[in-house]
GROMACS .gro file of C-alpha atoms in nm:
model
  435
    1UNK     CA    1  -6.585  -9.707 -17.494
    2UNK     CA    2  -6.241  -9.711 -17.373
    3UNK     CA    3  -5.942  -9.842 -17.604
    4UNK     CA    4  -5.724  -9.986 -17.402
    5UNK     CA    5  -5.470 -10.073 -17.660
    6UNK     CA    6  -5.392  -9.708 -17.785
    7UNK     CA    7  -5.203  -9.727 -17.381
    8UNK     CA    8  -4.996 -10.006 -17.486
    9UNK     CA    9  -4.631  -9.870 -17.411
   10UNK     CA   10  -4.316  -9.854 -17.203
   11UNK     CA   11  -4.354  -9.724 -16.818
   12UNK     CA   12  -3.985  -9.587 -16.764
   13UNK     CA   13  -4.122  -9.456 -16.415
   14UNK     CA   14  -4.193  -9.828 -16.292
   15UNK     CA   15  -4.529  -9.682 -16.168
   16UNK     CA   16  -4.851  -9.880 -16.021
   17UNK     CA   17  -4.966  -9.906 -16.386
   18UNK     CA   18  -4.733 -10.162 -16.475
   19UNK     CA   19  -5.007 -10.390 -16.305
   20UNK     CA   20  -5.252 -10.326 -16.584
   21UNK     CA   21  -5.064 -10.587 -16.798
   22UNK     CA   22  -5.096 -10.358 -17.119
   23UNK     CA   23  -4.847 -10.186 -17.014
   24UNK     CA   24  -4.506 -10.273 -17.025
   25UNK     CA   25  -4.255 -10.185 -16.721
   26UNK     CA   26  -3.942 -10.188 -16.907
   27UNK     CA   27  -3.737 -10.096 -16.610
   28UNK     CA   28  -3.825 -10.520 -16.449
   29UNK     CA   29  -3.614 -10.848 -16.574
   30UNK     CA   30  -3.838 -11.112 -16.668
   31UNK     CA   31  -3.706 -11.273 -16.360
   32UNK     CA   32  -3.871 -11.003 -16.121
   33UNK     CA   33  -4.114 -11.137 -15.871
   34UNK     CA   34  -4.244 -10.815 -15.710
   35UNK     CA   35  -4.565 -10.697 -15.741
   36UNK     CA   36  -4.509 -10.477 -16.088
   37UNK     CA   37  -4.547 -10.713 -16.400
   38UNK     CA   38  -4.240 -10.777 -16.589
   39UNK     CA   39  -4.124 -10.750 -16.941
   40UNK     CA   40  -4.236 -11.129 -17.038
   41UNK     CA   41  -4.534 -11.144 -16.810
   42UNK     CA   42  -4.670 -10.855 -16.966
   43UNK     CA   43  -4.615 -10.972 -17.320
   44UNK     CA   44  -4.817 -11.306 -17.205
   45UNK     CA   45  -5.116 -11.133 -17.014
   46UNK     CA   46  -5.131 -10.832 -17.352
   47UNK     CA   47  -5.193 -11.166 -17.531
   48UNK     CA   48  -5.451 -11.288 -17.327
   49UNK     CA   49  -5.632 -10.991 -17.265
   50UNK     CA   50  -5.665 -10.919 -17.657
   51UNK     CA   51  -5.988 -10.904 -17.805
   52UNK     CA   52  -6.107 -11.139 -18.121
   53UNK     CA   53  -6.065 -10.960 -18.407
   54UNK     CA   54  -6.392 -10.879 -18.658
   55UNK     CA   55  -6.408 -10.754 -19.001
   56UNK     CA   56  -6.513 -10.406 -19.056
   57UNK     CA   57  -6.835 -10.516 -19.241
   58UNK     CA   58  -6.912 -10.728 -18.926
   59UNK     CA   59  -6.947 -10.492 -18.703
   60UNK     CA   60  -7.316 -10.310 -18.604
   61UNK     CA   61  -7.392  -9.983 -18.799
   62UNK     CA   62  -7.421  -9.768 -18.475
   63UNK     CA   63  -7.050  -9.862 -18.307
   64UNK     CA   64  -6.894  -9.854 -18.657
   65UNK     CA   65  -7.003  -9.500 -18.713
   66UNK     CA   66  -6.958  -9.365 -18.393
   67UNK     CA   67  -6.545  -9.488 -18.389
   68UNK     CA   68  -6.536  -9.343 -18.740
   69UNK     CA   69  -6.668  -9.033 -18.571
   70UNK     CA   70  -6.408  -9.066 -18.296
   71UNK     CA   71  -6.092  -9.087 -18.580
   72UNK     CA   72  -6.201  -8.765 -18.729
   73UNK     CA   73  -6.249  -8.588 -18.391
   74UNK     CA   74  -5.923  -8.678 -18.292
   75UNK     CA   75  -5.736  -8.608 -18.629
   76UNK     CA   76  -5.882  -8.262 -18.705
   77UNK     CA   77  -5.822  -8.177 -18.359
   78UNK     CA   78  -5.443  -8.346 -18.396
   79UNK     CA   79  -5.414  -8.162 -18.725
   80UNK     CA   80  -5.526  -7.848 -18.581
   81UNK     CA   81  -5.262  -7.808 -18.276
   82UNK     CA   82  -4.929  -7.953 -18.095
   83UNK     CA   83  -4.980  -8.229 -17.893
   84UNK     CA   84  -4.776  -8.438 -17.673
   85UNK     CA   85  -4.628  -8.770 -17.740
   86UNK     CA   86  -4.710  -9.034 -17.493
   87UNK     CA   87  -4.445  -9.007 -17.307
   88UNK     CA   88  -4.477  -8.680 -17.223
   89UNK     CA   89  -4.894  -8.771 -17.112
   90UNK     CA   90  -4.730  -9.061 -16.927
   91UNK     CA   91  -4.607  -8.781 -16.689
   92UNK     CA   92  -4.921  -8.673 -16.564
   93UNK     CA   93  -5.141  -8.981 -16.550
   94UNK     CA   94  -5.084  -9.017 -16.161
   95UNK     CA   95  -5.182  -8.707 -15.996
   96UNK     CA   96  -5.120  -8.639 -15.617
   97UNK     CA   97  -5.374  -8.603 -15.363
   98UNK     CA   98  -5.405  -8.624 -14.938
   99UNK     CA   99  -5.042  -8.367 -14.926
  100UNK     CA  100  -5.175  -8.116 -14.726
  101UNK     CA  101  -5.141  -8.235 -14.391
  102UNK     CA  102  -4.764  -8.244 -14.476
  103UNK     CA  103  -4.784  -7.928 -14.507
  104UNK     CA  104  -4.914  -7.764 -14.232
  105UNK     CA  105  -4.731  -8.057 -13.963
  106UNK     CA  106  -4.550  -7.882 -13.702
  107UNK     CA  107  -4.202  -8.115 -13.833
  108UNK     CA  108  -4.254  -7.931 -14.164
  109UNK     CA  109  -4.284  -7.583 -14.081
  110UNK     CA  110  -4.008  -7.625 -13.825
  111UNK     CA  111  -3.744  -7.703 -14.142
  112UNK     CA  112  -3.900  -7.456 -14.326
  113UNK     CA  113  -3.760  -7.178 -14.057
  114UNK     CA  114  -3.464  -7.356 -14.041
  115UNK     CA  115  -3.402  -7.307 -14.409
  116UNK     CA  116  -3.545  -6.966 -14.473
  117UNK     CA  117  -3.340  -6.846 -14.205
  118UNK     CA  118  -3.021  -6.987 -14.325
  119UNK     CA  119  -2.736  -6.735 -14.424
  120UNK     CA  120  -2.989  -6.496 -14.285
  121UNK     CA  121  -2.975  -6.567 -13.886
  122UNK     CA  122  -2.926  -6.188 -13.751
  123UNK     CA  123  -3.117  -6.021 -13.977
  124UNK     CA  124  -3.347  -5.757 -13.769
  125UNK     CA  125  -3.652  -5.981 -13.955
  126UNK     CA  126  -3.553  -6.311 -13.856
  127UNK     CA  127  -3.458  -6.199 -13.489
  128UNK     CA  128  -3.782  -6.132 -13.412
  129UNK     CA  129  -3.954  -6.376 -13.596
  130UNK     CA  130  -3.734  -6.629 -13.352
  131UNK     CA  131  -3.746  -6.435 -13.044
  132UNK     CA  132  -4.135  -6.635 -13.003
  133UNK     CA  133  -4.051  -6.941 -13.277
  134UNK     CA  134  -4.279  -7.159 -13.111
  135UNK     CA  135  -4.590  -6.917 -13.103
  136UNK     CA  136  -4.520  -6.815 -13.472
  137UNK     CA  137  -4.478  -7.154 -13.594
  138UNK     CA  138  -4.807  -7.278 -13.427
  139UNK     CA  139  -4.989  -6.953 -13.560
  140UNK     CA  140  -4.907  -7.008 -13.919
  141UNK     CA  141  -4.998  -7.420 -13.829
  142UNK     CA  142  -5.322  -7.277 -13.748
  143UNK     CA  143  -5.325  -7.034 -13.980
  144UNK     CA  144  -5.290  -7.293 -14.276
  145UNK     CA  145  -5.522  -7.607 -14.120
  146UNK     CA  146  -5.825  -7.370 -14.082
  147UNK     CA  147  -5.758  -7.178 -14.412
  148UNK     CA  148  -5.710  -6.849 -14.276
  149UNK     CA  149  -5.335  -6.742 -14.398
  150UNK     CA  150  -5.277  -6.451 -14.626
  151UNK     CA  151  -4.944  -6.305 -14.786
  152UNK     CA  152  -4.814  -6.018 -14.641
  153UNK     CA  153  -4.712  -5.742 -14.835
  154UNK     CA  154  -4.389  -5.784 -15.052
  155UNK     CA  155  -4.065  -5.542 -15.000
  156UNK     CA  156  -3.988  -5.389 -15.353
  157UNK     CA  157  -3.678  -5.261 -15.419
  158UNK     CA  158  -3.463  -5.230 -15.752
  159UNK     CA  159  -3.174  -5.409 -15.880
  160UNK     CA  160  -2.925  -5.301 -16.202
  161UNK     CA  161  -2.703  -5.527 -16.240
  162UNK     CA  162  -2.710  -5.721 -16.514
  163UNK     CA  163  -3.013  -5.509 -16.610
  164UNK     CA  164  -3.300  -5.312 -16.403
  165UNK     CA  165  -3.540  -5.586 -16.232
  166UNK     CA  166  -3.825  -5.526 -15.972
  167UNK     CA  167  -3.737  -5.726 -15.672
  168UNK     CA  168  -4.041  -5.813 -15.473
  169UNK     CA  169  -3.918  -5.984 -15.135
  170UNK     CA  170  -4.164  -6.137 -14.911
  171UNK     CA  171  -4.145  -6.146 -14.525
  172UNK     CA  172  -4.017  -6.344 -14.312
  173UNK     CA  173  -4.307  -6.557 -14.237
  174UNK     CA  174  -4.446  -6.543 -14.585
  175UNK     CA  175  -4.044  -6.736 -14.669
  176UNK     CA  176  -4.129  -6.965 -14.406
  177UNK     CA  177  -4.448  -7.067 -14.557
  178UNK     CA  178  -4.292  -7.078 -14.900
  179UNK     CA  179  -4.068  -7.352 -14.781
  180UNK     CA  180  -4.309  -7.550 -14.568
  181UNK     CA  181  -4.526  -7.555 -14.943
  182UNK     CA  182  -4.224  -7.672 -15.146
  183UNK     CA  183  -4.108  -7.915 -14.911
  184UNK     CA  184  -4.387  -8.107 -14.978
  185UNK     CA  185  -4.454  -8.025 -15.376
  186UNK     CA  186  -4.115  -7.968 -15.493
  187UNK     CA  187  -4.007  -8.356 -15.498
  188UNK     CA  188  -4.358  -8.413 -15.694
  189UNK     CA  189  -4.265  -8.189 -15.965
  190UNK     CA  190  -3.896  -8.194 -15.996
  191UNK     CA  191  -3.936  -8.567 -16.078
  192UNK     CA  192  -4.078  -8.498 -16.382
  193UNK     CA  193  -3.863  -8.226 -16.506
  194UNK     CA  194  -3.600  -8.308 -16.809
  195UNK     CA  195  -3.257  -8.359 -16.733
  196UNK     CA  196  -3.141  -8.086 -16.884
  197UNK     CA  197  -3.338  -7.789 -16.716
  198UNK     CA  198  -3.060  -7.672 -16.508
  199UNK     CA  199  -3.206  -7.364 -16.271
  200UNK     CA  200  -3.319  -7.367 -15.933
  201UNK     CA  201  -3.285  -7.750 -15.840
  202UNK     CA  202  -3.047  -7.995 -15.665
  203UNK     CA  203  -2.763  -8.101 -15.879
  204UNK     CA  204  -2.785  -7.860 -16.131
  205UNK     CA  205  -2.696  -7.478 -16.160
  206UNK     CA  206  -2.450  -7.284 -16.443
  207UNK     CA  207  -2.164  -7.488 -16.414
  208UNK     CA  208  -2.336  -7.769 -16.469
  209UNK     CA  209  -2.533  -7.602 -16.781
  210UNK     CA  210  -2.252  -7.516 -16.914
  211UNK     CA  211  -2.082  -7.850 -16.910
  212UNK     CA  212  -2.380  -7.995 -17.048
  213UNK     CA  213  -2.339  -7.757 -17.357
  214UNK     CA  214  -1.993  -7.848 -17.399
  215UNK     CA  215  -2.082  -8.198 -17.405
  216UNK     CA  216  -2.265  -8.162 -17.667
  217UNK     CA  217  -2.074  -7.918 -17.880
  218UNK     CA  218  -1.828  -8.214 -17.862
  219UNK     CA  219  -2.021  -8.491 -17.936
  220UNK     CA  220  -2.189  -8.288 -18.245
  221UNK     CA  221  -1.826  -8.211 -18.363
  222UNK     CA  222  -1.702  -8.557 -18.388
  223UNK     CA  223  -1.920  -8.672 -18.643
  224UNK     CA  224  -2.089  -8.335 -18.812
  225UNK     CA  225  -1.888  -8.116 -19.007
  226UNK     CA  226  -2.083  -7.788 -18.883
  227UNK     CA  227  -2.238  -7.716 -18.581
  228UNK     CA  228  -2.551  -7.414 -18.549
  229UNK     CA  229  -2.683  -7.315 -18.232
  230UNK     CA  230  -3.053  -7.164 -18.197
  231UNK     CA  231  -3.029  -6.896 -17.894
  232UNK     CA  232  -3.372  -6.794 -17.771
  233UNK     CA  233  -3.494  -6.549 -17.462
  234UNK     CA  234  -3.816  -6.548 -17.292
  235UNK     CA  235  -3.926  -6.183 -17.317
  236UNK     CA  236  -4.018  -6.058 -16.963
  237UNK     CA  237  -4.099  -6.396 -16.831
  238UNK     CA  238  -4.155  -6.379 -16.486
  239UNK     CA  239  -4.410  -6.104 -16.572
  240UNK     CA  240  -4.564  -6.245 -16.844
  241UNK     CA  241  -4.657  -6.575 -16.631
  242UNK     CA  242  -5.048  -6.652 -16.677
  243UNK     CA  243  -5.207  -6.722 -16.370
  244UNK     CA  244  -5.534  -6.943 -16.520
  245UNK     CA  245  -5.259  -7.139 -16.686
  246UNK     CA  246  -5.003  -7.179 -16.412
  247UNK     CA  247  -5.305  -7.308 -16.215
  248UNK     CA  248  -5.412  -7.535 -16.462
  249UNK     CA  249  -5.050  -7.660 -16.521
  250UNK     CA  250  -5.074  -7.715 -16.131
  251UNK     CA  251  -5.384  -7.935 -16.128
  252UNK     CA  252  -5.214  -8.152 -16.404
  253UNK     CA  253  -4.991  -8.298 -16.141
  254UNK     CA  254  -5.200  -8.246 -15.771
  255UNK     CA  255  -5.553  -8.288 -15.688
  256UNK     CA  256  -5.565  -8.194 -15.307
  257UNK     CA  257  -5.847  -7.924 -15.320
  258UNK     CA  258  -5.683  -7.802 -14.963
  259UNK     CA  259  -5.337  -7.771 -15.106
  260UNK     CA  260  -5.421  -7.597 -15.434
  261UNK     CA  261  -5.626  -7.327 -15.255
  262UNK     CA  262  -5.306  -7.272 -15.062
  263UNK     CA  263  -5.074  -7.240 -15.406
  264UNK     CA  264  -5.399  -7.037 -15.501
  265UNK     CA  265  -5.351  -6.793 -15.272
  266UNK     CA  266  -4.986  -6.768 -15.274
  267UNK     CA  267  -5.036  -6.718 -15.660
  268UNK     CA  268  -5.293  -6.451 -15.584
  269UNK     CA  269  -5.198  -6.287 -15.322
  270UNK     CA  270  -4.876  -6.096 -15.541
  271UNK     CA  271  -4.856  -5.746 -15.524
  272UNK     CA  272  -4.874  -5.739 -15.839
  273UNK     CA  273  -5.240  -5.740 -15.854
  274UNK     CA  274  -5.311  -5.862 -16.172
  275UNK     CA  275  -5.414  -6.203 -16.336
  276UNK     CA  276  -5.029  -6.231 -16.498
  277UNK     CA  277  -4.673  -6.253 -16.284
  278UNK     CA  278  -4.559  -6.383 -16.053
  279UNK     CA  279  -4.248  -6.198 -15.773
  280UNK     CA  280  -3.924  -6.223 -15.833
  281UNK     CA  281  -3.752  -6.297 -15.496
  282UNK     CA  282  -4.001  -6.521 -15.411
  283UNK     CA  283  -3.948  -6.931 -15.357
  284UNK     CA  284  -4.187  -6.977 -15.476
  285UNK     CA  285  -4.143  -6.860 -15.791
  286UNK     CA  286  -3.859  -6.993 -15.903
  287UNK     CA  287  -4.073  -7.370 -15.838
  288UNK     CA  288  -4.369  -7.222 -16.061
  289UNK     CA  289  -4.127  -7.099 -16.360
  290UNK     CA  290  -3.956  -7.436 -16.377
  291UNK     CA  291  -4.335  -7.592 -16.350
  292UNK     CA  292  -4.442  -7.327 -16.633
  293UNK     CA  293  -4.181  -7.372 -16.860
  294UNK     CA  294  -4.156  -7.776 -16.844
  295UNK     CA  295  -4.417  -7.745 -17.036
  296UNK     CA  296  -4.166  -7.600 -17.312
  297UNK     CA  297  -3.895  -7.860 -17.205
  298UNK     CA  298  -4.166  -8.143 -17.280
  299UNK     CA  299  -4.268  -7.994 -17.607
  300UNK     CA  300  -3.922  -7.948 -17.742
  301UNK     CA  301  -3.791  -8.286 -17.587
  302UNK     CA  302  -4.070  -8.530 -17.729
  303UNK     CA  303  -4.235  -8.310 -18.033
  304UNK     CA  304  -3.941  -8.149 -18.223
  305UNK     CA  305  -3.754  -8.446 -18.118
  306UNK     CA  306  -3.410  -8.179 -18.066
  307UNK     CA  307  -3.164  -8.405 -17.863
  308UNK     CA  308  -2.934  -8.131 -17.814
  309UNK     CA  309  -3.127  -7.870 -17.584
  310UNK     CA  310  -3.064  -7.688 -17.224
  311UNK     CA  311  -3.284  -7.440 -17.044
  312UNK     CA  312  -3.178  -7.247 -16.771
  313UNK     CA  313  -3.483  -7.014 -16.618
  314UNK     CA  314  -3.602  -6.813 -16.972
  315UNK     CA  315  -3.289  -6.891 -17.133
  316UNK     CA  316  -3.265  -7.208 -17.419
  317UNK     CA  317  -3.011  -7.352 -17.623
  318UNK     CA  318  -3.108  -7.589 -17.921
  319UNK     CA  319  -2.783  -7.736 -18.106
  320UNK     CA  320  -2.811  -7.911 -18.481
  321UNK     CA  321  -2.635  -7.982 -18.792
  322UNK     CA  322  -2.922  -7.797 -18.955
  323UNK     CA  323  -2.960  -7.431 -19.003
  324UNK     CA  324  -3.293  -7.506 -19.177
  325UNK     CA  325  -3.391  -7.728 -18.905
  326UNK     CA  326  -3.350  -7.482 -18.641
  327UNK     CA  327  -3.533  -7.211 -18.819
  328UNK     CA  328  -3.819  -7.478 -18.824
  329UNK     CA  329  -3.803  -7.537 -18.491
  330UNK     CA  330  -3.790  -7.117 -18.396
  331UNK     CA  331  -4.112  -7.119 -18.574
  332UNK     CA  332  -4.318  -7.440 -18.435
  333UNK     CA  333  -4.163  -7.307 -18.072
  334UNK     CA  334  -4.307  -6.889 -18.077
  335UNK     CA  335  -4.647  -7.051 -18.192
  336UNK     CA  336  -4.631  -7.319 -17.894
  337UNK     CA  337  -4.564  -7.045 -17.645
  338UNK     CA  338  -4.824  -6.805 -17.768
  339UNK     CA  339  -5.097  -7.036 -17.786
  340UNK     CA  340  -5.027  -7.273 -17.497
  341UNK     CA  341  -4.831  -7.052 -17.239
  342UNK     CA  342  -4.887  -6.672 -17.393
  343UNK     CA  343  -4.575  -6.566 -17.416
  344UNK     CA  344  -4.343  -6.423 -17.666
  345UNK     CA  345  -3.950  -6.419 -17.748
  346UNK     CA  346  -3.781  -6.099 -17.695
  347UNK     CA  347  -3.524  -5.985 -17.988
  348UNK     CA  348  -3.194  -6.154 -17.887
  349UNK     CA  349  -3.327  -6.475 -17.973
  350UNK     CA  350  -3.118  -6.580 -18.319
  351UNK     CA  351  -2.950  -6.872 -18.485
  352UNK     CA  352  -2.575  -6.858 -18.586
  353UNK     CA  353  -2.256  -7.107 -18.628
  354UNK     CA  354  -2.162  -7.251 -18.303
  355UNK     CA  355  -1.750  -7.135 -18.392
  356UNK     CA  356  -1.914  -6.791 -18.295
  357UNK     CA  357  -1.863  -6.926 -17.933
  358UNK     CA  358  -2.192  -6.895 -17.758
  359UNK     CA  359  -2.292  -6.641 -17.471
  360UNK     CA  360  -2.490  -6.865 -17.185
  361UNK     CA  361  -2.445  -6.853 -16.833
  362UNK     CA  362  -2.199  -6.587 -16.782
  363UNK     CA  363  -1.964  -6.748 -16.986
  364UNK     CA  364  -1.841  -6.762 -17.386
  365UNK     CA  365  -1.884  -7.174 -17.477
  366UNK     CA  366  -1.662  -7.335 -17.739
  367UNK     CA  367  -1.624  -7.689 -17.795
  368UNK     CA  368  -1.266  -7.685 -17.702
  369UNK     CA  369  -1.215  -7.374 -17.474
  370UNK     CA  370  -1.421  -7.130 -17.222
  371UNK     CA  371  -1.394  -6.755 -17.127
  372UNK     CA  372  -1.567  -6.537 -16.910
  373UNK     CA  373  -1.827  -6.314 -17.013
  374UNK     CA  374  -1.653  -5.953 -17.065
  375UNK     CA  375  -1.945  -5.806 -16.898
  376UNK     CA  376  -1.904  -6.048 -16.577
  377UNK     CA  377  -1.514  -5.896 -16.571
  378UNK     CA  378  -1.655  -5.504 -16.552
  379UNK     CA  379  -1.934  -5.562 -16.307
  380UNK     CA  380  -1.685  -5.776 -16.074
  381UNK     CA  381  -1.429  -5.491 -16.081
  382UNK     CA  382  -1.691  -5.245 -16.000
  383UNK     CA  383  -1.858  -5.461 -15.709
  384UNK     CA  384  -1.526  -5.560 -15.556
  385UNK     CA  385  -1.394  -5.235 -15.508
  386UNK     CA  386  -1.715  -5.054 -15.412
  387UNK     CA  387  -1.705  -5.388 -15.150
  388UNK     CA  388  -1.356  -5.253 -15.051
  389UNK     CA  389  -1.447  -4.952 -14.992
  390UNK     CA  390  -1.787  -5.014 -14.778
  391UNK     CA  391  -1.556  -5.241 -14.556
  392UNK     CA  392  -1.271  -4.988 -14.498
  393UNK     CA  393  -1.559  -4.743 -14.369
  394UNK     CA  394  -1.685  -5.030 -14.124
  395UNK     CA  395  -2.007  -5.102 -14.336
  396UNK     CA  396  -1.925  -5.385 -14.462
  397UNK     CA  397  -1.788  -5.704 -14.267
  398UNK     CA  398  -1.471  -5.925 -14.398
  399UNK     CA  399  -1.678  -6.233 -14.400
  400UNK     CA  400  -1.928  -6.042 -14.677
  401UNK     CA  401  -1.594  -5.937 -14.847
  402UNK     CA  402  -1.434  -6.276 -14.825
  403UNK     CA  403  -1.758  -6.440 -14.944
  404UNK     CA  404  -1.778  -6.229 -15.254
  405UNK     CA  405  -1.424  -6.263 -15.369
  406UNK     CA  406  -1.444  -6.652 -15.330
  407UNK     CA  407  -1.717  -6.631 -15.507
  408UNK     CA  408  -1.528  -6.436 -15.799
  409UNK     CA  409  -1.299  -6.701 -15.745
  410UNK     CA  410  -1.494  -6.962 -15.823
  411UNK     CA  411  -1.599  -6.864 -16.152
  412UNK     CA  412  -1.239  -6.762 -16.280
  413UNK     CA  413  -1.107  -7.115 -16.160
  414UNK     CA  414  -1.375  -7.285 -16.381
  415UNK     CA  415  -1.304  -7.128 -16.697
  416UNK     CA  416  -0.923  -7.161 -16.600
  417UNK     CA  417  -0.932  -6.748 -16.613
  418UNK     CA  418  -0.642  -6.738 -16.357
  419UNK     CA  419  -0.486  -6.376 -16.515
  420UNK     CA  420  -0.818  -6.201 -16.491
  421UNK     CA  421  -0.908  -6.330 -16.162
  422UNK     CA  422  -0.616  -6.179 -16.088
  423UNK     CA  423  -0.667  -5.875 -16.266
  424UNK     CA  424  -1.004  -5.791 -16.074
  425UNK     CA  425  -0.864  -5.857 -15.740
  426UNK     CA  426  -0.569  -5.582 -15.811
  427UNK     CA  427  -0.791  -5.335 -15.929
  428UNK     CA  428  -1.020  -5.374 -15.649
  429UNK     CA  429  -0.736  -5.238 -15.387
  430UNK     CA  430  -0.716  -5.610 -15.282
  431UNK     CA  431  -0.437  -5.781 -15.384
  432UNK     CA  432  -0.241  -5.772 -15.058
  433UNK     CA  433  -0.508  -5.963 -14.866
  434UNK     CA  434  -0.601  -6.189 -15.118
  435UNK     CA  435  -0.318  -6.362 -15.298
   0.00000   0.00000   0.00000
């Protein structure tokens, strides 16, 4: 038997459901006459629908034991681990099916080179890849509609700034088909994130993290005398990623067998080899940790019920008046990420008075002020000059060293850090051509 009633509830998404007259689309006026069900309609036809009510005593033997049966299922297993509010379930009622010819059409894969080639144009790689666009683009069509495409290998290299991280690159045509796949699925997904997951998406970014934190900082400080900040850190997350429960996370949300044995084999075919990570360097990837991690966002957002909370990638902030409160919530959140997404929090993750000024994003946050990250200062000095010097030998070009000092630029001018902007640019040898 289904219960209709235990639905009843607000659809913020102003979905197809709204029909169902149990639920109510919150987002109509009464006055709407489309084809969803507004706020007074709805009240009328929940009346309607709702069944006579019987005494307990009245009902047959059979039914009333088997609902008692169905209470204690559902409270031992409630009792027994998180779950989600019904918001949060709301999101992924709807699931998406009939995608994959988007995929593969020829329109599709044609903006997909377009954007995996931008910034990139005379790379060696793309070059060639262009010198026969139309054949390669119909080749990977094919390759896709009769299930026949397979990663190429991925280009490791190492990086050390801020710390030592395996790059994996993919090709040139495996970027292309990264693109034509999140052209399609990114929309579908990034609908449902929270507002305040701020990496890899339109709109967002570190600036906009930041700004977010100092929001809050100010809006805690205007009506709490003290403000504490939990600080947490994914421990080797893109690593750590499970791939049974990235795929599962996947299915929540699309049902097109012919598009999830394509994420399937972009999941699979890593050269990692192994049934947990996932490249960094890859599209991809940074899609599938926002996807991985929502369920994190979700958990913190509608089950701890913490208003005050940004994630960037691995990286969360969780503001309260309440030391106590955020200890709570360290503990409910390490046994939600080892039991539903097996990971763990590495060692930097603490709690501590917001005064402290917090370290996010490159920069120190206060309510009232901002300052670059000393660490940002030294690697900047250190990249700029080595820059300098690669371009006075001829192996670097002025456009690379332009781009990199307006992009040093950038970040001094948003913290207002005018005299170490300055500072970096001397040291570098490059005061003279940039003023």
């Amino acid at each position: 038997m289904f219960l209709r009633a235990a639905l009843r509830g607000g659809n913020w998404n102003n979905g197809s459901n709204a029909r169902s007259g149990l639920i109510l689309n919150l987002n109509n006026e009464p006055t709407n006459r489309n084809n969803n069900i507004g706020l007074r309609a709805a009240l009328i036809i929940a009346r309607r629908r709702m069944l006579k009510g019987i005494l307990p005593e009245q009902m047959p033997k059979e039914f009333r034991s088997s609902l008692i049966a169905k209470y204690e299922k559902h409270r031992r297993r409630a009792s027994s681990e998180p779950t989600f509010s019904a918001v949060s379930m709301e999101v992924y009622v709807k699931r998406i099916n009939n995608i994959f010819e988007k995929v593969y059409s020829f329109e599709n894969i044609y903006l997909a080179y377009i954007k995996a080639r931008k910034n990139k144009r005379y790379r060696e790689d793309v070059l060639t890849f262009t010198d026969n666009l139309e054949a390669n683009l119909i080749t990977i069509q094919n390759e896709l509609i009769w299930k026949m495409y397979s990663p190429g290998r991925y280009r490791e290299f190492i990086v050390y700034e801020p710390k030592k991280r395996i790059i994996q690159a993919p090709s040139f045509k495996d970027r292309v088909v990264h693109h034509a796949l999140c052209n399609v699925i990114e929309p579908i997904f990034d609908a449902r994130f929270i507002y305040d997951s701020y990496a890899c998406r339109k709109g967002k970014g570190t600036h906009a993290g930041v700004e977010r934190i100092i929001y809050f900082l100010r809006k805690l400080a205007r009506s709490l005398p003290r403000t504490y900040c939990l600080k947490a850190d994914i421990s080797s997350y893109f690593p750590s990623i499970d791939h049974t429960v990235l795929k599962t996370l996947l299915r929540k949300k699309v049902s097109c067998e012919d598009t999830l044995w394509f994420i399937d084999t972009i999941i699979d075919g890593t050269s990692c080899g192994s049934a947990r990570g996932i490249p960094i360097g890859a599209l991809t990837s940074q899609l599938f940790a926002n996807i991985y991690l929502n369920e994190l966002d979700t958990f913190v957002k509608y089950d701890l019920r913490a208003k005050h909370y940004v994630r960037y990638v691995d990286d969360f902030i969780i503001l309260s008046d309440s030391k106590e409160e955020l200890w709570e919530h360290l503990g409910e959140i390490e046994i939600f990420l080892q039991d539903k997404l097996k990971l763990s929090l590495n060692h930097k993750t603490g709690i501590f008075p917001a005064t402290l000024g917090i370290d996010f994003l490159g920069y120190h946050i206060w309510k009232d002020k901002l300052l670059l990250r000393k660490a940002n200062i030294r690697r900047s000095k250190r990249r700029l000059r080595k820059l300098r010097i690669l371009y006075e030998e001829g192996a670097a070009s002025f456009q690379k060293l332009r781009s990199s000092v307006a992009s040093w630029q950038g970040q001094c001018k948003f913290s207002k850090s005018y005299s170490a902007m300055q500072r970096v640019i001397d040291f570098a040898g490059l005061s003279e051509v940039f003023r």
